[in-house]
Structure formats: structure tokens, C-alpha cells
PDB file of C-alpha atoms in Angstrom:
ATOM      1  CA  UNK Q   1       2.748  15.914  -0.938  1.00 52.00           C
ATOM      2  CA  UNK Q   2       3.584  12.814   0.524  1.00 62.00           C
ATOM      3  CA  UNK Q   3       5.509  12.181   4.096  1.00 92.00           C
ATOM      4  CA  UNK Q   4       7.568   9.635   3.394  1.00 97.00           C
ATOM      5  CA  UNK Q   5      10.603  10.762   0.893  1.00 97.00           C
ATOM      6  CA  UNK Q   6      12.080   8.108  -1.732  1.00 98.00           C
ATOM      7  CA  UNK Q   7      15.219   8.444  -3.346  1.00 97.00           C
ATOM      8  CA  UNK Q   8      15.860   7.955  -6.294  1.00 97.00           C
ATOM      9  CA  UNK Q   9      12.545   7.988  -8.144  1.00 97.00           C
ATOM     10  CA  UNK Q  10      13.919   6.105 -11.073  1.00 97.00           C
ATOM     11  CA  UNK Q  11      16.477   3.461 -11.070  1.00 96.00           C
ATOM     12  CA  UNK Q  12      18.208   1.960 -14.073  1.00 96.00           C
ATOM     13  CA  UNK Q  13      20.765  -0.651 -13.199  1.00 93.00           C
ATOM     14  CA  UNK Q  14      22.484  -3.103 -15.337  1.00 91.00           C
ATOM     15  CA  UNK Q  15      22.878  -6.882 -13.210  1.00 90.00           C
ATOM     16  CA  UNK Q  16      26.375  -6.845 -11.771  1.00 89.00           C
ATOM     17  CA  UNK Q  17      25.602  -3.206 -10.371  1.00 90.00           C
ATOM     18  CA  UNK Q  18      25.267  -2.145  -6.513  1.00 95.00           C
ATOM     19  CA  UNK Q  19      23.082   0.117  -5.103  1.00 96.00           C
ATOM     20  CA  UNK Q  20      20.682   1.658  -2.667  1.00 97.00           C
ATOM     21  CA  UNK Q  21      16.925   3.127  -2.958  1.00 98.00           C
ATOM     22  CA  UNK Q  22      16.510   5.066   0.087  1.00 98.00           C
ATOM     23  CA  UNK Q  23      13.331   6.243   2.171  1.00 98.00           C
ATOM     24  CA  UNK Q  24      13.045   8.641   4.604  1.00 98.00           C
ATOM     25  CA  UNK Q  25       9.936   9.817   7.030  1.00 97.00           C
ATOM     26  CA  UNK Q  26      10.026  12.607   9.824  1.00 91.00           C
ATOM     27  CA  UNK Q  27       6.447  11.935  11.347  1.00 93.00           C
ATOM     28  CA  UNK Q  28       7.639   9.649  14.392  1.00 93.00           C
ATOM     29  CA  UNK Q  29       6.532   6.449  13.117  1.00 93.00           C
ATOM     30  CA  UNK Q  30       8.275   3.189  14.450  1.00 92.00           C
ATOM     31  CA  UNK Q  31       7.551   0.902  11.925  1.00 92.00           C
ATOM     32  CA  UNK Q  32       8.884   0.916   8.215  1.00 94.00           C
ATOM     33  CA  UNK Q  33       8.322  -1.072   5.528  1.00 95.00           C
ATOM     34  CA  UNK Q  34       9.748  -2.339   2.106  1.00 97.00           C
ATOM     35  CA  UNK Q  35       6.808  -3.205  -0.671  1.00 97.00           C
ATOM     36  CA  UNK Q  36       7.599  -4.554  -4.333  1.00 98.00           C
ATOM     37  CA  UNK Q  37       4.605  -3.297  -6.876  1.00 97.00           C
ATOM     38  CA  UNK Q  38       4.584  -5.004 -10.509  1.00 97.00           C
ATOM     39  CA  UNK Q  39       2.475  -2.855 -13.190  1.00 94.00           C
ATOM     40  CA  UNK Q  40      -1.324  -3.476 -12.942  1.00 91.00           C
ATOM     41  CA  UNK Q  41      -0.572  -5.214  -9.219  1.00 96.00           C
ATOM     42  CA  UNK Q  42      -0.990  -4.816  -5.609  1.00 97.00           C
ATOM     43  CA  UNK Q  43       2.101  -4.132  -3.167  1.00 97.00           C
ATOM     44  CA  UNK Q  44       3.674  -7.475  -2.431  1.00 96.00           C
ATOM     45  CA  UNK Q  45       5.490  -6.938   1.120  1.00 95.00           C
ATOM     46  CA  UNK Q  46       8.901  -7.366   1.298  1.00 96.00           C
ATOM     47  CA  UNK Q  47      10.323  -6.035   4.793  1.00 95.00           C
ATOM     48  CA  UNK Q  48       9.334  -4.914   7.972  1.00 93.00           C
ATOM     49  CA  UNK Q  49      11.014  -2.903  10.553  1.00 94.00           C
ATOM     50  CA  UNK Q  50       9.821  -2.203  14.165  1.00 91.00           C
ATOM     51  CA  UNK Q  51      11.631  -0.014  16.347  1.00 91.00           C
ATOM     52  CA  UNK Q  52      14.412  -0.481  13.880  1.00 93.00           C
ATOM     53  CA  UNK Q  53      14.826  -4.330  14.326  1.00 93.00           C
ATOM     54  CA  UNK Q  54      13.851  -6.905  11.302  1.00 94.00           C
ATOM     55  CA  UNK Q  55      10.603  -7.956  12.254  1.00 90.00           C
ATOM     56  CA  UNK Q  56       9.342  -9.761   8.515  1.00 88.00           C
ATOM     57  CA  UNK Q  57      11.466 -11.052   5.747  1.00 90.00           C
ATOM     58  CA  UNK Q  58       8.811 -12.292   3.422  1.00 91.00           C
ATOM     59  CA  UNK Q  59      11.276 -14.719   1.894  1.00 91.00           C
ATOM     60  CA  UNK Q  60      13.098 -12.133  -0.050  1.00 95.00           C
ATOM     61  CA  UNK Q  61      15.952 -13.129  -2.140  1.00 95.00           C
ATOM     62  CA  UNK Q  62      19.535 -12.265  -0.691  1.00 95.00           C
ATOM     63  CA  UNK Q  63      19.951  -9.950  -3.428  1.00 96.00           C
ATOM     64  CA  UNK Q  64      17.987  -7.671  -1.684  1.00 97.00           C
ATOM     65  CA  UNK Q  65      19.371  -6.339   1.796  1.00 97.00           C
ATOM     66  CA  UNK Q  66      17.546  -4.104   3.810  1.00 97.00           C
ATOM     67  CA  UNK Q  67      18.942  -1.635   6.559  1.00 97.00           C
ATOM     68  CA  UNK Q  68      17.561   0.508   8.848  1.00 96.00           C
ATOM     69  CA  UNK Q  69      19.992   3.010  10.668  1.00 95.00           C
ATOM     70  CA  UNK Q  70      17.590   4.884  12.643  1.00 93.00           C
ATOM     71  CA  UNK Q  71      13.764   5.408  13.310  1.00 91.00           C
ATOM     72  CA  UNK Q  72      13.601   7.602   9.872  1.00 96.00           C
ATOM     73  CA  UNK Q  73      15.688   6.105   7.903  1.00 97.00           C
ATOM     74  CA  UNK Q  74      15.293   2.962   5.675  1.00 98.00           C
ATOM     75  CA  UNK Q  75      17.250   1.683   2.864  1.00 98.00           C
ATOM     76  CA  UNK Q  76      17.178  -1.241   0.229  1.00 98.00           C
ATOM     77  CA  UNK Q  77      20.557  -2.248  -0.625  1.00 98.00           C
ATOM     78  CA  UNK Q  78      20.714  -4.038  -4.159  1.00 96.00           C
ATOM     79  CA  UNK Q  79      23.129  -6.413  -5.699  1.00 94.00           C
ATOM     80  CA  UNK Q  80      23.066  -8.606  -8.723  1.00 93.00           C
ATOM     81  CA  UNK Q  81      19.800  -8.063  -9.839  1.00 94.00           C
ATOM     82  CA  UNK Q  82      17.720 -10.311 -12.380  1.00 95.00           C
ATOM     83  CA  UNK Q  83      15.648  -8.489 -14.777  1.00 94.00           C
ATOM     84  CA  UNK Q  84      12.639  -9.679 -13.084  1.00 95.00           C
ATOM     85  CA  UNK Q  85      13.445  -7.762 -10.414  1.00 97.00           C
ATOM     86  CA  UNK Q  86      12.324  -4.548 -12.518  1.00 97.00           C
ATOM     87  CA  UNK Q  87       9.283  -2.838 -10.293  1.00 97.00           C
ATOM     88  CA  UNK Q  88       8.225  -0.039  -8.443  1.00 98.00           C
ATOM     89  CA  UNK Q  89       9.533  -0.586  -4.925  1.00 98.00           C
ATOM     90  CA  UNK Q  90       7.273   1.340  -2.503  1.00 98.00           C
ATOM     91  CA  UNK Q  91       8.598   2.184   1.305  1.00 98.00           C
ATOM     92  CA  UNK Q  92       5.907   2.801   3.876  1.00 96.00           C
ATOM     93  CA  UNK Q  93       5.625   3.731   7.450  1.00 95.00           C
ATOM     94  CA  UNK Q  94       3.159   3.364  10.339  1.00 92.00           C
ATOM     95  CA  UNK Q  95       2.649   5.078  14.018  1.00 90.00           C
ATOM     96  CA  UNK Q  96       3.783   1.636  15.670  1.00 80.00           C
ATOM     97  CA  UNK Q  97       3.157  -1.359  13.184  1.00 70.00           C
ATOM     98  CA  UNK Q  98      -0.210  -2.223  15.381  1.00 78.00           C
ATOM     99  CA  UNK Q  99      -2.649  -3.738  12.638  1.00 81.00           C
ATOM    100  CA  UNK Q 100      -5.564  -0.886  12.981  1.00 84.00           C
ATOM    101  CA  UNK Q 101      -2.729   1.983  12.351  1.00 87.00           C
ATOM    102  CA  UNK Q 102      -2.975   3.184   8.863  1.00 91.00           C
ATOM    103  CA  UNK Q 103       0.645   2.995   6.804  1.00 93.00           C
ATOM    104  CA  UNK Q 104       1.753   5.878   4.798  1.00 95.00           C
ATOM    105  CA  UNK Q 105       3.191   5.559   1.306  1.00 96.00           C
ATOM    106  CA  UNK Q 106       5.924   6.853  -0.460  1.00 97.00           C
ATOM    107  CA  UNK Q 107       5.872   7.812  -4.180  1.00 96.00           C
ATOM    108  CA  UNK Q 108       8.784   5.272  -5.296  1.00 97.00           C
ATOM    109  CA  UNK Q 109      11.365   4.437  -6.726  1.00 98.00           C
ATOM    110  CA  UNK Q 110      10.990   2.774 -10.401  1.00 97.00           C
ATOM    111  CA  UNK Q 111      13.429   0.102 -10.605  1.00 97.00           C
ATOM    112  CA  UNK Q 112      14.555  -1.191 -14.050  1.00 96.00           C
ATOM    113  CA  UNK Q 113      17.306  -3.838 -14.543  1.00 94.00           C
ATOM    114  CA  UNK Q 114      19.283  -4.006 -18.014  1.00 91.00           C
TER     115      UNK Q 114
ATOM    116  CA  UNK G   1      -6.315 -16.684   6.812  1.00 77.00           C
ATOM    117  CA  UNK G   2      -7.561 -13.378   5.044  1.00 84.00           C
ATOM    118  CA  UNK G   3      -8.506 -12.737   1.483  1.00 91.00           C
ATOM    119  CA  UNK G   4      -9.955  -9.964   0.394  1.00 96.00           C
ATOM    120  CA  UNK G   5     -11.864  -9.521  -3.246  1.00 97.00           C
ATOM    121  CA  UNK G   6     -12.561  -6.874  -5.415  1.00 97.00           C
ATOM    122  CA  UNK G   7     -14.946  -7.335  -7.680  1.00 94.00           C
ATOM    123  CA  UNK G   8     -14.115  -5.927 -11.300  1.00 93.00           C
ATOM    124  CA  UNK G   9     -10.887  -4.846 -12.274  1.00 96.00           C
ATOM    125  CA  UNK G  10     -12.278  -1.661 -14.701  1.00 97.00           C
ATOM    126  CA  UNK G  11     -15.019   0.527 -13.813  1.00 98.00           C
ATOM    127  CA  UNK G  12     -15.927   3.428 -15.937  1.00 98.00           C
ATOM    128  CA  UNK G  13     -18.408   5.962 -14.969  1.00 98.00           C
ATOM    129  CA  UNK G  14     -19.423   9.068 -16.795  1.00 98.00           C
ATOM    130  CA  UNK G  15     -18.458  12.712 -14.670  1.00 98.00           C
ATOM    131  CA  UNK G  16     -21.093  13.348 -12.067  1.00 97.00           C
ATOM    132  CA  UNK G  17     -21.949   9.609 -11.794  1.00 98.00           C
ATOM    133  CA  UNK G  18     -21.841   7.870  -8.952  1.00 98.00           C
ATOM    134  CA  UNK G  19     -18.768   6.422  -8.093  1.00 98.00           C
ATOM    135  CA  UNK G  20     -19.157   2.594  -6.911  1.00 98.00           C
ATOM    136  CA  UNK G  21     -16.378  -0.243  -6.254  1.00 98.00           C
ATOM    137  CA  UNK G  22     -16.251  -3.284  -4.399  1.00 98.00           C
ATOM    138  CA  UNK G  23     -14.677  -5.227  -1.725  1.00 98.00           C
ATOM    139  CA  UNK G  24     -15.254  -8.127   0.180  1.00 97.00           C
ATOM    140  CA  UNK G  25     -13.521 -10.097   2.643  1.00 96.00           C
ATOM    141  CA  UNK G  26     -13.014 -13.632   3.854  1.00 93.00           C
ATOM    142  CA  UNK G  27     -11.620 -13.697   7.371  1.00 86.00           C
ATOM    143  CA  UNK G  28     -12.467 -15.670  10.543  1.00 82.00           C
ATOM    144  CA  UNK G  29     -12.664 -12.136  13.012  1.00 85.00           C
ATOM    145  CA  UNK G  30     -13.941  -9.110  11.058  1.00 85.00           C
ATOM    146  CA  UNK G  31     -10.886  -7.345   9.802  1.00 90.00           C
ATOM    147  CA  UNK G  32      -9.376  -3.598  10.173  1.00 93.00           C
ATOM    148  CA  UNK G  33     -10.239  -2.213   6.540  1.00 95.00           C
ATOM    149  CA  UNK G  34      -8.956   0.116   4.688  1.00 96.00           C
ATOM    150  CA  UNK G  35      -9.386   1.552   0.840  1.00 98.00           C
ATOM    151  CA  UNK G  36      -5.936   3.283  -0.835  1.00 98.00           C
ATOM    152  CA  UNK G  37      -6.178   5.013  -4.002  1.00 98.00           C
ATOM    153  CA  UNK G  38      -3.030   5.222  -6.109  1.00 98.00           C
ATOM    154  CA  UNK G  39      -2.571   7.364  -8.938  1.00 96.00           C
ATOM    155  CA  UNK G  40       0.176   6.866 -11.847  1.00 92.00           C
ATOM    156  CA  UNK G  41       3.736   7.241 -10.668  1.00 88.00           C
ATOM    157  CA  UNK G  42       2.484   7.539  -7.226  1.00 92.00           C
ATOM    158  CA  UNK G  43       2.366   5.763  -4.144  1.00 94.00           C
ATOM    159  CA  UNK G  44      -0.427   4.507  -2.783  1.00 96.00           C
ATOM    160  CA  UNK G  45      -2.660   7.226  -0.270  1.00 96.00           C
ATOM    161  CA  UNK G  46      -5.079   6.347   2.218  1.00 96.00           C
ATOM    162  CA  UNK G  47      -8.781   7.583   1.342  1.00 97.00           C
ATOM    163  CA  UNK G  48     -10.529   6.084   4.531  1.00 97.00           C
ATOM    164  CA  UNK G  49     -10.211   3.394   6.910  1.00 96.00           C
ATOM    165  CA  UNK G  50     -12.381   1.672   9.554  1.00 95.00           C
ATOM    166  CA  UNK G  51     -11.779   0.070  12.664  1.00 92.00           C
ATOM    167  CA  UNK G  52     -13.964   0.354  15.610  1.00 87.00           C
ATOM    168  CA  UNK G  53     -16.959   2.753  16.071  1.00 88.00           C
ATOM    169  CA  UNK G  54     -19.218   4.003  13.281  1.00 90.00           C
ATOM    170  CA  UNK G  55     -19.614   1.479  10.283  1.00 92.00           C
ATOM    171  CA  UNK G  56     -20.245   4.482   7.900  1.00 96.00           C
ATOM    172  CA  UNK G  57     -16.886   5.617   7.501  1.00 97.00           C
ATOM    173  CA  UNK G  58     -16.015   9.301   5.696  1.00 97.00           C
ATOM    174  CA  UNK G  59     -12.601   9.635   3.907  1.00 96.00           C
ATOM    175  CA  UNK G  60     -10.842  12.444   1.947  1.00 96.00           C
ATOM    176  CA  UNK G  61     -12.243  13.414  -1.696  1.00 94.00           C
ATOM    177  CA  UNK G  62     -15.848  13.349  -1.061  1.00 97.00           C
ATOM    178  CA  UNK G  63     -15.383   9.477  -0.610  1.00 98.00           C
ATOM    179  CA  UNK G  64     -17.331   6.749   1.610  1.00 98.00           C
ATOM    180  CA  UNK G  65     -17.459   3.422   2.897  1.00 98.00           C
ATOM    181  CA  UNK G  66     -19.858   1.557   4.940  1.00 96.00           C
ATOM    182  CA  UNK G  67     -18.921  -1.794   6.921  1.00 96.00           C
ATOM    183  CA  UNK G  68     -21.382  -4.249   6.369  1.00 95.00           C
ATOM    184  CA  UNK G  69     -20.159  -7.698   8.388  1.00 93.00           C
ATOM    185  CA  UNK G  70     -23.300  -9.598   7.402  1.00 93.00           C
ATOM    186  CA  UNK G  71     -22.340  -9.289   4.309  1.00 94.00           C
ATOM    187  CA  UNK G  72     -18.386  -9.245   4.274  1.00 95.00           C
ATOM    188  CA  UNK G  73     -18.182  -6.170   2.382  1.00 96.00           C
ATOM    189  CA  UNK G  74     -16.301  -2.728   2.641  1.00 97.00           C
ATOM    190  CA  UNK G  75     -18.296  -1.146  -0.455  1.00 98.00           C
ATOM    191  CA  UNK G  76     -16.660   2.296  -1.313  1.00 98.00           C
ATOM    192  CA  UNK G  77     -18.752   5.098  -3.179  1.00 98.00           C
ATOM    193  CA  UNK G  78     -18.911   8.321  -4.292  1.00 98.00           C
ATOM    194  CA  UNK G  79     -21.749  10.600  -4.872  1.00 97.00           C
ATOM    195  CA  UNK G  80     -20.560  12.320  -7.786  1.00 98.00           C
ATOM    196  CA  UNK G  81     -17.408  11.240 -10.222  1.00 98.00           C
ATOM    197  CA  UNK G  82     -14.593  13.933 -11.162  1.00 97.00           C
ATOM    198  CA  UNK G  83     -11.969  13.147 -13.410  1.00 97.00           C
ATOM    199  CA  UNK G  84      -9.239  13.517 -10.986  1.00 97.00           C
ATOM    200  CA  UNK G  85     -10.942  10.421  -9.372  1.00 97.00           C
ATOM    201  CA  UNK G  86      -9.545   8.140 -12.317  1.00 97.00           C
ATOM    202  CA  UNK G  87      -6.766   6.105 -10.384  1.00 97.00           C
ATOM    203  CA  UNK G  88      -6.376   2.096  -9.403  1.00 98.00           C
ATOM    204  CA  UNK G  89      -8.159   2.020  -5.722  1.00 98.00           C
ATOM    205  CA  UNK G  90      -7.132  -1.180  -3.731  1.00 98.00           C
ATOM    206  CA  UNK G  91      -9.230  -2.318  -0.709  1.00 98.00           C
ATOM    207  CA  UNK G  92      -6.632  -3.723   1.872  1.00 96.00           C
ATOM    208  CA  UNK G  93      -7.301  -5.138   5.453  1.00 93.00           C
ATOM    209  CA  UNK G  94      -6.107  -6.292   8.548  1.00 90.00           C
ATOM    210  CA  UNK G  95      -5.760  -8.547  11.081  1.00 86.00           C
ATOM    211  CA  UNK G  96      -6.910  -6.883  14.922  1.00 84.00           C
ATOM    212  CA  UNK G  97      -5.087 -10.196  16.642  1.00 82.00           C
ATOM    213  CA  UNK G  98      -2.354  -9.317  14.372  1.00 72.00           C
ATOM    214  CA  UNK G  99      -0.767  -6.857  17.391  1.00 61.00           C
ATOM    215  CA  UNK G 100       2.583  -5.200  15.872  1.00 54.00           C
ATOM    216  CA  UNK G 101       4.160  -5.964  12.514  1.00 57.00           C
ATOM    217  CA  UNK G 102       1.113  -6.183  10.843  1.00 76.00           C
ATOM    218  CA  UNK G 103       0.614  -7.372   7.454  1.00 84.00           C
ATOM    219  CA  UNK G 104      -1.894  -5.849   4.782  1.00 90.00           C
ATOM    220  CA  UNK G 105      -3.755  -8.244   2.509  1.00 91.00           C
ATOM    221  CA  UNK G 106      -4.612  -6.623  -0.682  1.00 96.00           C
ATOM    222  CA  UNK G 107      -7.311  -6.744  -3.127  1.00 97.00           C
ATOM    223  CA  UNK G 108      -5.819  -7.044  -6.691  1.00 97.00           C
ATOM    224  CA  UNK G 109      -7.435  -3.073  -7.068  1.00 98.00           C
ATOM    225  CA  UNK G 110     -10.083  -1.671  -9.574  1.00 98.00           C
ATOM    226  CA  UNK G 111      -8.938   0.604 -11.984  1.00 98.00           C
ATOM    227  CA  UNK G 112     -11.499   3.425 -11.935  1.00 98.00           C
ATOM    228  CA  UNK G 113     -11.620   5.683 -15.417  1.00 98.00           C
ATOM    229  CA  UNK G 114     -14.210   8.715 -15.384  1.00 98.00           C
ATOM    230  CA  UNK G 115     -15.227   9.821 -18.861  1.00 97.00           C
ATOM    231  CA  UNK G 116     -16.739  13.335 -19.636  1.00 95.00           C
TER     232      UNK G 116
END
């Protein structure tokens, strides 16, 4: 069983759509984290949060918005999506987003565009 | 800036083999290291990590790694295969002057089948 909760775990969303993959994690961590997985890939990172403030935007497309409304909640708010955005997006979470603390995965949300 | 390589992207190893996969590292400081295993339509979990301390580092699943820095490598093994070991394992690291919002470099992972 994993800590960190994704909702939903599939995703099918035509390219006009809005809407919003959430993540949730109740272990006290401070630092959250939005990854992007194509098949047969690593993680590519997306987003950071610490202590609830943007800390990273790895150059991600408007399209994508993240939010983060309090220390256990993150979300991924999507608009106008291109078909290449299809993926598994992946949230994570870490004690305090210091480089020797471990991050904790989520199971996913599979993300196909029509 | 860090890179980190895992050489061969298939291993297959009979049950009750040992388990072997690679990683090495290019980085100017030795690196925080750590080895994730990810099974289908799952996240990613972590099997072990290594930071300070002991360079013989013990994870969950019977698994292993040692740090080697003469050799850049983060080597992770396995005594004995099971078939609930087949899964895509990605070796990942760290910077340690990275202090908070830390980025993980990935490997491109090694997809680990077991056959019986």
C-alpha cells in the first residue's frame, strides 16, 4: 500500500476538456512533487512544492497548472491538452525536499488525451 | 552536472539466480543514491538508499547495494531471483549541495524479467 493517494487512476480526456488529477499524503512531508512518466521511461519532473510555495517549474507548458492548498494536498489542473500529453503522471512527496531524504511515490494517474 | 547510467536495459535471470543490475554515476561530489523499483501500473517504491555511513547498504526484498566511489558505481544485487522481482528498477541520485528542492537524476531503468 502506498502513502501517497492519487485520484483518479485513469484519465481519459478529449483536448478542449478541464480537469484535475489529485494527490494526497498524510505522513507530514513538506515537499510535493509533480512527475510525468512516458511508457518504457524514467519520471521526468515537472513541479515542486516546498512548504506549499512553487519552488521548480521545469519549464512546463501553461496547460498544466499546479496547486497546492495545503501541506497534503496537491493537484494538477489540466486544460487543452495535446495528445502528447498522454502519460502516467506520478505525484511524490518527501520529509522536507533536502536532497538525502528519500521521496515517496504514488501509484498514478494514467492520462490519455483523445 | 549529474548523469547517472545503467547499464542494460533487459536483464533476465532464471529463479534462484542471482539478481545483478547496474549503475554508475558521473558527478563532481559523490552523490546521495538511491535504487526504486516500479512494478506495472505502479508507482515507483524505494528498495534502498545510501547516504552517509556504511557503503554496503541493505534494502527491502532481500535486496543490496554497495557504494563503490572509486569506481562510480551503485551496483544493486540479489542473492537469489523470485518472480515477483520482475519489475523496471531505476537507479536515481542526488545532489548533497543540492539543500531543499532537490532534484533526482534518473537512470533510464533496467527492466528485470525472472524466468522459471
Amino acid at each position: 500500500d502506498t502513502e501517497v493517494t492519487q485520484t483518479p487512476k485513469h484519465l481519459v480526456m478529449g483536448m478542449t476538456n478541464k480537469k484535475s488529477l489529485k494527490c494526497e499524503q498524510h505522513m507530514g512531508h513538506r515537499a510535493m512533487y509533480w512527475y510525468k512518466q512516458k511508457a518504457k521511461k524514467p519520471p521526468e519532473l515537472m513541479f515542486v512544492y516546498s512548504y506549499e510555495k512553487l519552488s521548480i517549474n521545469e519549464s512546463v507548458p501553461s496547460r498544466f497548472s499546479p496547486e497546492c492548498p495545503n501541506s497534503s494536498l496537491l493537484n494538477l489542473h489540466l486544460h487543452a491538452l495535446q495528445p502528447e500529453d498522454s502519460a502516467l503522471y506520478l505525484c511524490a512527496s518527501s520529509q522536507g525536499g533536502y536532497s538525502n531524504q528519500p521521496q515517496h511515490f504514488g501509484d498514478g494517474t494514467r492520462l490519455s488525451i483523445l | 552536472a549529474q548523469s547517472v547510467t545503467q547499464l542494460g536495459s533487459h536483464v533476465s535471470v532464471s529463479e534462484g539466480a542471482l539478481v545483478l543490475l547496474r549503475c554508475n554515476y558521473s558527478s563532481s561530489v559523490p552523490p546521495y543514491l538511491f535504487w526504486y523499483v516500479q512494478y506495472p501500473n505502479q508507482g515507483l517504491q524505494l528498495l534502498l538508499k545510501y547516504t552517509t555511513g556504511a557503503t554496503l547498504v541493505k534494502g527491502i526484498n532481500g535486496f543490496e547495494a554497495e557504494f563503490k566511489k572509486s569506481e562510480t558505481s551503485f551496483h544493486l544485487t540479489k542473492p537469489s531471483a523470485h518472480m515477483s522481482d520482475a519489475a523496471e528498477y531505476f537507479c536515481a541520485v542526488s545532489d548533497p549541495r543540492g539543500g531543499s528542492n532537490y532534484k533526482l537524476t534518473f537512470g533510464k531503468g533496467t527492466l528485470l524479467t525472472v524466468n522459471p
